XYZ file of C-alpha atoms in Angstrom:
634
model
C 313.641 -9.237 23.208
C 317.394 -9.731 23.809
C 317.061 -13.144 21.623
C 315.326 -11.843 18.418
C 318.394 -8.727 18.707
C 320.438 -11.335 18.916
C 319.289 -13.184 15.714
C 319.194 -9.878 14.047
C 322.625 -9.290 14.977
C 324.156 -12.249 13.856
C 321.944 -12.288 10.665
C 323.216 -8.780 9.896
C 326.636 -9.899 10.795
C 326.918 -12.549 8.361
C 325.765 -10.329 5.658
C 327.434 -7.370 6.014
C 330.498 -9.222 7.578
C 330.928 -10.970 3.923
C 330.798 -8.240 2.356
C 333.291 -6.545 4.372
C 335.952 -9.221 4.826
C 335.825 -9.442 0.725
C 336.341 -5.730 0.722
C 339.659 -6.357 3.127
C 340.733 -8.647 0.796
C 340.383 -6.077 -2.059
C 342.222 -3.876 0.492
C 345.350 -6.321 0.560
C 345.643 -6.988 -3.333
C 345.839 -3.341 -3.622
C 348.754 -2.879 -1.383
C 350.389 -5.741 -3.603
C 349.540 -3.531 -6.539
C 350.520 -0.527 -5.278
C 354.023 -1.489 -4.733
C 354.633 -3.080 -8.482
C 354.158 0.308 -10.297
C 356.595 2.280 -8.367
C 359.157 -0.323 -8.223
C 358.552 -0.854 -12.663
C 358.653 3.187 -13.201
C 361.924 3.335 -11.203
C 363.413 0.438 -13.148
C 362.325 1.748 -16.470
C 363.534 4.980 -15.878
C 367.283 3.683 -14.962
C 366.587 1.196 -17.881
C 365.305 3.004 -20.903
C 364.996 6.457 -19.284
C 360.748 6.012 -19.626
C 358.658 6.390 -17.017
C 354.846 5.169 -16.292
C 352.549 7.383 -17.935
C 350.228 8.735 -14.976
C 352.206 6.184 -12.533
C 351.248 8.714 -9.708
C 347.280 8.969 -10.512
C 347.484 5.217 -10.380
C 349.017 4.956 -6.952
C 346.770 7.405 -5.655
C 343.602 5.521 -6.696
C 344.929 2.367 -5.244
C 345.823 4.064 -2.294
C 341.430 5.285 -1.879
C 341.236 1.528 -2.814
C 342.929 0.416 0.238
C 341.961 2.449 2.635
C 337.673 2.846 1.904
C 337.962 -1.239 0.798
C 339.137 -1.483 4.556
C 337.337 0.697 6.796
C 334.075 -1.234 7.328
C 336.550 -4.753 8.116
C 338.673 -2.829 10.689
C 335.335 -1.470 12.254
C 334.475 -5.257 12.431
C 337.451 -6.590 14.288
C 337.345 -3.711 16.707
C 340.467 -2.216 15.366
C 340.147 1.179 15.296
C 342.430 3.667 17.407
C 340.819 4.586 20.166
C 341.930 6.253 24.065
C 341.627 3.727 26.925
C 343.177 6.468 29.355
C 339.830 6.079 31.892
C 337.266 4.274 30.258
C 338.044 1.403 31.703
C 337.397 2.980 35.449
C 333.635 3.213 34.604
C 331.395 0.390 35.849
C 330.210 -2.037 33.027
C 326.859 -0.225 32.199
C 328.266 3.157 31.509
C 330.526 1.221 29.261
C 327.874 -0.274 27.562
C 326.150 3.020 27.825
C 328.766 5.184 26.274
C 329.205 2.089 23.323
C 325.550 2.931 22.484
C 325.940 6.877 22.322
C 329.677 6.270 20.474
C 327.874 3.878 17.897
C 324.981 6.177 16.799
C 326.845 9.042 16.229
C 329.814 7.316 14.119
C 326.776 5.552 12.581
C 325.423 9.222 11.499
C 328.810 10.315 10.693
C 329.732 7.873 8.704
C 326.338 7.561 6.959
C 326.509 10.995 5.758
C 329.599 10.788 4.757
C 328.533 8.465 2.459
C 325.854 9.972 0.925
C 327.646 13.754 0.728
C 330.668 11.476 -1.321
C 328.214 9.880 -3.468
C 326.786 13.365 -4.424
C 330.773 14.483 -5.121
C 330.551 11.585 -7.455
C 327.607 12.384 -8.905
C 328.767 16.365 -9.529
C 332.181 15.043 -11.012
C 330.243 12.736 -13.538
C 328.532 15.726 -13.972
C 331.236 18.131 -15.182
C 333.328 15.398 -16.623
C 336.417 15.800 -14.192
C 339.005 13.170 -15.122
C 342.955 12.659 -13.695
C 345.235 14.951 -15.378
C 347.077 12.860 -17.362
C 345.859 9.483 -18.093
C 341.899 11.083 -18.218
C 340.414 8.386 -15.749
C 337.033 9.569 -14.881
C 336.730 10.688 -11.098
C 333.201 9.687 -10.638
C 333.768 6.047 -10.336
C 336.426 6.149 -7.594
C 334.630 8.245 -5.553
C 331.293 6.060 -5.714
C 333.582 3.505 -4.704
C 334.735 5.771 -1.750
C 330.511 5.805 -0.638
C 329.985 2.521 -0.930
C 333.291 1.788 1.385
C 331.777 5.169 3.928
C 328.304 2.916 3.473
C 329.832 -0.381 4.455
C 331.174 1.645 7.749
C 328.398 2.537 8.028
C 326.664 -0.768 8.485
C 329.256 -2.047 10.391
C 328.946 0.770 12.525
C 324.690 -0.346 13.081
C 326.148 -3.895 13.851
C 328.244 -2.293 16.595
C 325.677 -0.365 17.752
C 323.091 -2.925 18.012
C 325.296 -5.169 19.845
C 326.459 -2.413 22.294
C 322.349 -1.894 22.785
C 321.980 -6.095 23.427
C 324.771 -5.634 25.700
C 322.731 -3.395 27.856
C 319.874 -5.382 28.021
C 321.902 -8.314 29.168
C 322.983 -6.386 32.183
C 319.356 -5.328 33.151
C 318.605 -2.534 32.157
C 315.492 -1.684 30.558
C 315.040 -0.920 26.809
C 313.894 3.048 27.246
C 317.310 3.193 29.227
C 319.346 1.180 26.420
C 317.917 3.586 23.920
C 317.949 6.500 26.030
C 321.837 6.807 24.279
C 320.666 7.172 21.223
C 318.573 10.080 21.506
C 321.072 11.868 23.622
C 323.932 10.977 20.238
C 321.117 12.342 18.013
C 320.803 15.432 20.118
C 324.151 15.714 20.038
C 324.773 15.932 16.337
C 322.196 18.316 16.073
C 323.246 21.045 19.088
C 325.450 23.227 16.069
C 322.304 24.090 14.403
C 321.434 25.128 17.848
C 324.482 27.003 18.794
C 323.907 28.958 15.028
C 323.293 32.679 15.307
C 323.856 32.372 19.171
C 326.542 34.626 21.025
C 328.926 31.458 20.820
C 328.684 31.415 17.121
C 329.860 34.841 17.098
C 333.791 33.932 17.911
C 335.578 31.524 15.849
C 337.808 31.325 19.335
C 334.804 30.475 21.565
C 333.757 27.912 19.130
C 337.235 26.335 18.678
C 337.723 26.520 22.302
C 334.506 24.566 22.803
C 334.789 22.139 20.105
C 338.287 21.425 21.711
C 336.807 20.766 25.109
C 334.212 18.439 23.241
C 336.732 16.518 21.636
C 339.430 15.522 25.077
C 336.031 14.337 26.284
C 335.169 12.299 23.761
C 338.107 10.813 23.454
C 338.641 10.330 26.819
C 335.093 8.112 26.656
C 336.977 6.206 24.476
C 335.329 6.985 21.291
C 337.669 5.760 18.252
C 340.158 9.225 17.816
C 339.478 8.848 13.468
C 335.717 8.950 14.366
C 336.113 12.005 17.005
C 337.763 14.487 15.352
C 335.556 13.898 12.137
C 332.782 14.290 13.907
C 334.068 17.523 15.670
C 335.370 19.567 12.688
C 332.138 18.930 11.116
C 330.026 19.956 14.065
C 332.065 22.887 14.422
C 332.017 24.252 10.476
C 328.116 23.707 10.903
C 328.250 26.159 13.911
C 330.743 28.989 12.084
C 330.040 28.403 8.350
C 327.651 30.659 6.872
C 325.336 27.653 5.383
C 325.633 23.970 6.119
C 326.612 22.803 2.905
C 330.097 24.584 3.103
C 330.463 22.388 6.045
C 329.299 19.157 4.386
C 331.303 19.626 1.453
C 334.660 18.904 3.884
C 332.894 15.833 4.104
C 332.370 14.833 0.271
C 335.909 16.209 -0.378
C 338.284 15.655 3.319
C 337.835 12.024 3.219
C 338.487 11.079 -0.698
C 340.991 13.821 -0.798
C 343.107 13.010 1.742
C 343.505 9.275 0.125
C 343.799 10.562 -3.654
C 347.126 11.669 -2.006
C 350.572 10.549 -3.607
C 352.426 11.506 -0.515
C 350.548 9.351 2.045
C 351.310 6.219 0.065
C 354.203 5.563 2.293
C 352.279 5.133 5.163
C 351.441 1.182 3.443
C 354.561 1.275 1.720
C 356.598 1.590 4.848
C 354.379 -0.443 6.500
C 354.646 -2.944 3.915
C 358.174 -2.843 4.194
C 358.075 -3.599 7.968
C 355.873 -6.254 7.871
C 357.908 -8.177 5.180
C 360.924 -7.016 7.510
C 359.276 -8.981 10.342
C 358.384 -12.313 8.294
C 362.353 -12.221 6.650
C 363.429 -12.424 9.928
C 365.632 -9.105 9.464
C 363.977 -7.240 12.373
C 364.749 -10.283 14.439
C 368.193 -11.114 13.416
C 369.076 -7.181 14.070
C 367.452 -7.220 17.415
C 369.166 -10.786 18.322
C 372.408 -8.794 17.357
C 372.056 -6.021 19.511
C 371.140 -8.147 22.423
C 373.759 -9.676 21.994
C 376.619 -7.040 22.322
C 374.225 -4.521 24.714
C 372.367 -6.750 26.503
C 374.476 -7.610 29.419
C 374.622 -3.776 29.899
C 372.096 -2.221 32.917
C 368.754 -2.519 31.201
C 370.651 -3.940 27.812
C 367.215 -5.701 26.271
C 365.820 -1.974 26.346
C 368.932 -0.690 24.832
C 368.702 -3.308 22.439
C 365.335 -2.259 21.663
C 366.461 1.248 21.297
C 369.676 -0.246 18.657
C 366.836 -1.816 17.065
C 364.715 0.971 16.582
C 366.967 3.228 15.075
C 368.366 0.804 12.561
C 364.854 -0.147 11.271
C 364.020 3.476 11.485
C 366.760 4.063 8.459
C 365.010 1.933 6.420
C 361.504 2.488 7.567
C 360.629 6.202 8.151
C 357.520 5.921 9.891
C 356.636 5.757 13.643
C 353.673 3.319 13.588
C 355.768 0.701 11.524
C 358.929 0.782 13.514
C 357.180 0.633 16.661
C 354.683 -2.026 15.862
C 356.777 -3.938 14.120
C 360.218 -3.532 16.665
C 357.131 -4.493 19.337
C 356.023 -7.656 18.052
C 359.965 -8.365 17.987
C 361.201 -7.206 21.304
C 358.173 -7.223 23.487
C 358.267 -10.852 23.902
C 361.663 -10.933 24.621
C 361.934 -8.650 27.385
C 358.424 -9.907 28.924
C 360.182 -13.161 29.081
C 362.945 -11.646 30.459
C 361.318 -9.889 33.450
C 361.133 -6.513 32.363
C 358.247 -4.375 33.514
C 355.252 -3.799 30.539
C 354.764 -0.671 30.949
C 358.296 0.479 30.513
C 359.375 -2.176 27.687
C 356.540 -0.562 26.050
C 357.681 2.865 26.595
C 360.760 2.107 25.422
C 359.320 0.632 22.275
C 356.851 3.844 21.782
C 359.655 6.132 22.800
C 361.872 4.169 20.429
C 359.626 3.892 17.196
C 359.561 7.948 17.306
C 363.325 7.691 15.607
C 361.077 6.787 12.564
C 360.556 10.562 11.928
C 363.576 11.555 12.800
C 365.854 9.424 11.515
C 365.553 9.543 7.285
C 363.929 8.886 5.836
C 360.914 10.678 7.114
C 357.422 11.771 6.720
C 357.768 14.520 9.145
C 360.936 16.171 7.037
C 359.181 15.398 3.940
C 356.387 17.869 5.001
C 358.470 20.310 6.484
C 360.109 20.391 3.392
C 357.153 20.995 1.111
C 356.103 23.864 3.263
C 359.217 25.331 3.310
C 361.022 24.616 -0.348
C 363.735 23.444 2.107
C 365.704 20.584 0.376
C 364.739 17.721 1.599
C 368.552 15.852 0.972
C 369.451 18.870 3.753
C 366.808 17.801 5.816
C 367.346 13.838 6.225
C 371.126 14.706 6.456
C 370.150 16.864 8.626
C 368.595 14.048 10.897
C 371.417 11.796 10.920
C 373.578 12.709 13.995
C 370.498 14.066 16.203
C 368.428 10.917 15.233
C 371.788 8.828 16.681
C 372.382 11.245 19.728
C 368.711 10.754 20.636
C 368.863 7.150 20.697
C 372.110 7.262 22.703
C 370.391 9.522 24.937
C 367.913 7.530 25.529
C 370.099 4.226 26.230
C 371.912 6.506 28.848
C 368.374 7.024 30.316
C 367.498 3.110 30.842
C 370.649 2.372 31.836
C 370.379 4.395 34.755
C 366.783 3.660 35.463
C 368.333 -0.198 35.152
C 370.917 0.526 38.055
C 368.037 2.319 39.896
C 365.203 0.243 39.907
C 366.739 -3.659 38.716
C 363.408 -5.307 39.337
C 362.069 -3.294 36.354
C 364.704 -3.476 33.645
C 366.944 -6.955 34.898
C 370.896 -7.417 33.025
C 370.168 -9.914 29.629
C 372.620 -12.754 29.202
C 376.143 -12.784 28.239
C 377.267 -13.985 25.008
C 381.363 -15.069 24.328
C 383.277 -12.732 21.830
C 383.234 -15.138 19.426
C 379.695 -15.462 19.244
C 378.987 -11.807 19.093
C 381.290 -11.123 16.163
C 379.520 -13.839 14.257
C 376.187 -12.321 15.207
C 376.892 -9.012 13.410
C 375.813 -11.138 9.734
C 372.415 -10.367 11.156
C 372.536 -6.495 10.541
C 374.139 -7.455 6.696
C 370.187 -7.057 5.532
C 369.310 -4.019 7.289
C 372.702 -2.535 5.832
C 371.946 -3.264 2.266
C 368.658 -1.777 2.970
C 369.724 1.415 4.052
C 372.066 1.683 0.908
C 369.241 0.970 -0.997
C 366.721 3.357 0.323
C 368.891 6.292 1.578
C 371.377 5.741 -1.175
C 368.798 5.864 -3.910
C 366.903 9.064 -2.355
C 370.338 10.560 -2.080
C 371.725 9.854 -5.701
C 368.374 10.944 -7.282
C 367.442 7.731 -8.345
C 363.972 7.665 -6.547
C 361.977 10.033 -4.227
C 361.372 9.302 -0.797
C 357.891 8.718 -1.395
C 359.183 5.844 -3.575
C 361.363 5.131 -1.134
C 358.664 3.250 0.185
C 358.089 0.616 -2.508
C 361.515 0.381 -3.531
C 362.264 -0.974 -0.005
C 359.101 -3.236 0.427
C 360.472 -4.708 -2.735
C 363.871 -5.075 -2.224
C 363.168 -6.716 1.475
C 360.311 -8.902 -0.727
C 363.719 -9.620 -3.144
C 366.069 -10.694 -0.124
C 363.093 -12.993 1.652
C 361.880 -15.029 -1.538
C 366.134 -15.520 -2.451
C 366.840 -16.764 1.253
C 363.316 -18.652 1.632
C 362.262 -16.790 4.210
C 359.093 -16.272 3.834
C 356.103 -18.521 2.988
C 353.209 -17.787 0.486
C 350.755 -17.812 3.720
C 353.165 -15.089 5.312
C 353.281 -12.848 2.040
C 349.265 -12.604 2.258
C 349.163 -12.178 6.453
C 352.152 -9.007 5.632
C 349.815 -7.704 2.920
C 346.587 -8.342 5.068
C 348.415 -6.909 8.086
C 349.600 -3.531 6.340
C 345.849 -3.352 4.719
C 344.475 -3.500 7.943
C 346.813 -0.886 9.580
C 346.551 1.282 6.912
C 342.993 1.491 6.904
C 342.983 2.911 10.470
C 346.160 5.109 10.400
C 344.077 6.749 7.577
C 340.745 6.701 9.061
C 342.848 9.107 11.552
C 344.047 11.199 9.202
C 340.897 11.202 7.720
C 339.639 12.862 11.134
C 342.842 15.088 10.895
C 341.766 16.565 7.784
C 338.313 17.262 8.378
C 339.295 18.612 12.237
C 342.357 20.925 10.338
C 340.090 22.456 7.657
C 337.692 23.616 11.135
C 340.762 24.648 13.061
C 341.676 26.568 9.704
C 338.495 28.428 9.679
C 338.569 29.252 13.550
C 342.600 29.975 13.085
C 342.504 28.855 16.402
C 346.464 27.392 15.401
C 346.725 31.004 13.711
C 346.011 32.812 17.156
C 348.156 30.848 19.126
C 350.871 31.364 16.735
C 350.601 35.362 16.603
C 350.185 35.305 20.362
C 353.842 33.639 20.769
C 354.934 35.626 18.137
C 353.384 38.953 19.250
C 355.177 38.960 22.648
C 358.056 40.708 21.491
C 360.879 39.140 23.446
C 364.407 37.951 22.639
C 365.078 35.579 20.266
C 365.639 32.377 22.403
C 362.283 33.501 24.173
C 360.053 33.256 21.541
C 361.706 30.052 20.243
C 361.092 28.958 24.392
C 357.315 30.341 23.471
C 357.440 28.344 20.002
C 359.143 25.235 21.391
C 356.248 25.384 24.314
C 353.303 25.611 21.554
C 354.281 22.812 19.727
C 354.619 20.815 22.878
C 350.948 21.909 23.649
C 349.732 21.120 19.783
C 351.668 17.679 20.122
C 348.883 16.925 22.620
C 346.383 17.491 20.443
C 347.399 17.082 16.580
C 349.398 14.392 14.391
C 352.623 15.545 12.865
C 351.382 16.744 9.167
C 348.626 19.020 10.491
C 350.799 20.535 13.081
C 353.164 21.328 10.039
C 350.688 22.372 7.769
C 348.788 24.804 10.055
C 351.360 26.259 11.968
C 354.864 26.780 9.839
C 352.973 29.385 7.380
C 352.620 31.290 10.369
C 355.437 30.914 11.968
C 358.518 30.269 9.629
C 359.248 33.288 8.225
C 359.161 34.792 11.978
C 361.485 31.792 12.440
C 364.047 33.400 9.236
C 363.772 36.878 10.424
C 365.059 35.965 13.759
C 368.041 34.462 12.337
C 367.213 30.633 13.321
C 368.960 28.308 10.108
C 365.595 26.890 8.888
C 367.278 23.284 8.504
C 368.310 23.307 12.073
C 364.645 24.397 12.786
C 363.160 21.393 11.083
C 365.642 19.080 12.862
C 363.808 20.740 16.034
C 360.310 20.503 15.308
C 360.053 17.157 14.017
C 361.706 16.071 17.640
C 358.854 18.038 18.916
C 356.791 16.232 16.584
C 357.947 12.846 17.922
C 357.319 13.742 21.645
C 353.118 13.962 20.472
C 353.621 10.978 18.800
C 354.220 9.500 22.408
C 352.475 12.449 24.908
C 348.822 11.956 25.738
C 345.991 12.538 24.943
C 347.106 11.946 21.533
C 349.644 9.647 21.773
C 349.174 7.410 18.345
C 352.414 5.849 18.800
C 351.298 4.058 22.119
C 347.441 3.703 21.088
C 349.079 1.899 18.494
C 351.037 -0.552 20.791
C 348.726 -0.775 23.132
C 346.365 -1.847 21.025
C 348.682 -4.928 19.997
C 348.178 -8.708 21.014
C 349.108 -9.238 24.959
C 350.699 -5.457 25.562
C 349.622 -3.892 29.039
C 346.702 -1.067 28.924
C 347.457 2.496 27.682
C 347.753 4.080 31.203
C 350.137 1.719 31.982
C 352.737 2.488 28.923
C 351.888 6.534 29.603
C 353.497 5.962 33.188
C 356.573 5.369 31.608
C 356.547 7.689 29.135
C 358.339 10.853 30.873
C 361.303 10.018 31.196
C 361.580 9.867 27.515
C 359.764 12.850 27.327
C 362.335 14.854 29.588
C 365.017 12.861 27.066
C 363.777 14.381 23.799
C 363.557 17.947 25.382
C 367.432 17.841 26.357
C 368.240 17.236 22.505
C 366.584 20.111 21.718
C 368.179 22.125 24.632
C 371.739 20.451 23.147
C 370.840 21.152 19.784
C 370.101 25.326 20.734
C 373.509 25.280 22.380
C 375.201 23.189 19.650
C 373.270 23.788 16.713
C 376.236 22.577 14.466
C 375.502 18.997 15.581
C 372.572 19.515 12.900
C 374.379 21.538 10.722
C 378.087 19.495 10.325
C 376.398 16.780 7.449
C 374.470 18.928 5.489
C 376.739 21.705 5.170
C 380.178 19.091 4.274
C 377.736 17.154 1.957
C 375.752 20.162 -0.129
């Protein structure tokens, strides 16, 4: 039995594996391509004063392009986010077990979504609907989004096949291997169940439960993109009034949240990162600040934290500054003694200044919500973004002096070799001219922001031959690959928000703080405390999109400065970037080549916690350390 699986496995694995290794290729030539229209529109229009007809349409299809060309690759090399809080305590059978229950039902999942995108297809070719302005039919790209959801798919069947050969090979019997399976299928089908029952009847019981459903799952380790997917759809098939309202989130959530001009900075920035990493500027501006801080008390993790926040100016994104600040510090400070767990807190806790430091997805959002400018905003971010990271130095330093054994002194470097040293931050400089200077003057957006800096680090490696033709196609493969399953989570995020939407679950816990009717610096206390508790649980552009409706005018009529407030909740944003469950920031490290388990990182991880809570206390007594830039600059 076990040997003909195992033919059948590796039969299907060389088919399917083909297949899907050609579409990551496809995947990495469109990050390449994404980059060259942005970069051409913004030279044009300083130029000639023309712009790209439709330039946006086009980087929204590429974007679907990289991310569905992707999926089925990532789910092949096992990269997909996942919690490994206690799955590991389980004894090797449950794990296999659990593999065979998580497999079917992200095999269902992802099967349908195929099929209810290839009907969305089918509907658009239907009706004719095109792009708005260069008239691109929308049928084709969204059979190309099935076939990617179908190529999931069947990498999902190999994984589930070889989680069931994995139970045979540890005895157990084939009815118990399957058994799994039928308890996944049961699964997927309990809303129809739950329909018309008492449950049903409260969009609050039904959020609660489909909340308590998804910790679990993801606390068995199924991958987070795949879990909360799965859950919003379960739970619109329990409170929507007919099942195809639910499935249409799932013909629309998943192609919609690619076709999405906004999230092309998440390869953009990653792009830029990578590229960052091969140039060697990442490295030369980490050398640099281990040189002048590393003698300090813990000065390779103050380094690291230097390091962060200058690559967070010309990065913007958590995920890229961490990961790529990681595969330049870790090394360096495993070498040197330091503990994992906190070297990789440090690097979580560290990456966070992404978001907060401009530019930034998290003011970006804010600021579409809002109307708030977003020039305000990133100002905005400057001096709190730069007080955080000294706050957290402070922090090391003294757990350095505490505990030595953890965080041991680096070495020390004479003057002169210091001062020449400080030609390695020249690049990251001219970078953050480039990016912040052209959002600034008007001469890009910050969504462009993205390309314009992939480019102009692509510019300054090719000039000083630092980077090889090999490493150009591992930095595009590399941001293909992460890309593909940051979206797949966002993917999940969409799908989980339009459920939470219907419940307004976020909606009731937003009145509730609202509805108490205490002072002013209460209910902030009360807002301050629900975003703590949604940071658990949500990614940073749900949490803004579901909750500041609700609460920002509240926010106004209190007399709060709504710039100040954004500085505020994107450094509550940050801490669930690095809290658990939800934690993507260290799922992401953790998840890296030779980093220490999750639980071990999370151990670490209060302190910085406690560190990003006194800013905001600071920033309520001081709120003109916010304030100061934007109101001497606008």
């Amino acid at each position: 039995m076990i040997e003909t699986l195992e033919k059948i496995s590796d039969y299907f694995s060389k088919i399917v594996g083909t297949v899907a290794k050609a579409g990551f290729v496809t995947s990495a030539f469109a990050v390449l391509m994404m980059m060259l229209p942005i970069v051409t529109d913004v030279l044009m229009r300083l130029t000639v004063n023309k712009s790209i007809p439709g330039v946006i349409e086009i980087e929204e299809i590429m974007m679907l392009f990289i991310v569905f060309a992707g999926l089925s690759w990532a789910k092949f090399s096992g990269g997909h986010i996942r919690v490994d809080l206690v799955f590991d305590v389980f004894p090797k059978k449950m794990q296999s077990l659990l593999l065979v229950f998580h497999s079917t039902c992200i095999v269902v999942f992802t099967g349908m979504m195929s099929y209810f995108i290839f009907e969305a297809a089918m509907e658009k070719k239907m009706y004719f609907e095109t792009t708005p302005d260069l008239y691109l039919p929308l049928w084709p790209v969204y059979v190309f989004a099935s076939v990617g959801a179908g190529l999931l798919m069947l990498a999902s069947l190999h994984a589930l096949l070889q989680a069931v050969i994995a139970c045979l090979k540890q005895n157990l019997n084939i009815v118990v291997a399957v058994l799994p399976v039928a308890v996944g299928l049961l699964f997927l089908y309990s809303p129809f169940l739950l329909r018309g029952t008492g449950i049903s009847q409260s969009n609050a019981a039904v959020g609660g439960l489909a909340v308590l459903f998804l910790m679990t799952l993801l606390m068995l380790r199924m991958p987070i993109g795949f879990t909360m997917g799965i859950i919003g759809i379960m739970g619109m098939l329990i409170i929507k009034n007919s099942p195809s309202m639910a499935f249409s989130a799932l013909a629309s959530g998943p192609p919609s949240t690619c076709l999405n001009f906004t999230m092309t900075v998440v390869p953009m920035f990653v792009l830029m990162g990578e590229l960052a990493l091969y140039s060697g500027i990442s490295t030369e501006m980490f050398a640099t600040a281990s040189m002048w801080l590393g003698r300090l008390p813990g000065g390779l993790a103050v380094a690291t934290v230097a390091g962060c926040a200058g690559f967070a100016a010309i990065c913007g994104d958590s995920l890229a500054t961490a990961m790529t600040m990681t595969s330049v510090a870790f090394p360096e400070m495993k070498a040197h003694k330091y503990h994992e767990g906190l070297a990789c807190a440090t690097l979580a806790a560290g990456g966070t200044l992404g978001i907060l430091i401009p530019p930034s997805m998290g003011f970006i959002m804010y600021a579409i919500v809002t109307e708030e400018s977003i020039g305000r905003l990133f100002i905005a971010g400057v001096i709190p973004g730069l007080l955080l990271a000294v706050i957290f130095a402070i922090m090391l330093m003294v757990i350095a002096i505490k505990w030595p054994h953890i965080a041991p002194r680096g070495e020390q470097f004479p003057m002169a070799e210091k001062i020449r040293a400080l030609s390695g931050i020249v690049p990251m400089v001219l970078l953050i001219v480039l990016i912040i200077g052209g959002m600034m003057g008007g001469v890009f957006s910050p969504t462009e922001g993205g390309a314009v800096g992939a480019f102009g680090t692509l510019v300054y490696a090719l000039v000083r031959r630092r980077i090889t033709p090999k490493e150009f196609l591992d930095a595009l493969r590399s941001t293909a690959g992460m890309t593909s399953r940051i979206m797949l989570v966002l993917i999940g995020v969409s799908i989980l928000g339009y459920f939470l939407a219907d419940t307004r679950l976020p909606f009731m816990l937003s009145d509730w703080v609202l509805s108490i009717g205490a002072g002013k610096y209460t209910v902030f206390a009360m807002i301050v405390g629900m975003y703590i508790v949604l940071g658990c649980l949500m990614n940073v552009i749900p949490m803004i999109l579901l909750t500041l409706p609700a609460i920002f005018p509240t926010v106004q009529a209190l007399g709060f400065d709504p710039v100040w407030f954004g500085v505020v909740t994107v450094i509550l944003m940050e801490m669930g970037q690095i809290t658990p469950p939800m934690g993507i920031v260290v799922f992401a490290i953790a998840g890296m080549p030779n980093t220490p388990p999750m639980m071990t990182i999370f151990k670490f991880i209060l302190p910085f916690v406690l560190a990003m809570l006194l800013l905001v206390i600071i920033l309520t007594i001081f709120p003109q350390i916010a304030l100061f830039l934007p109101q001497l600059l606008f």
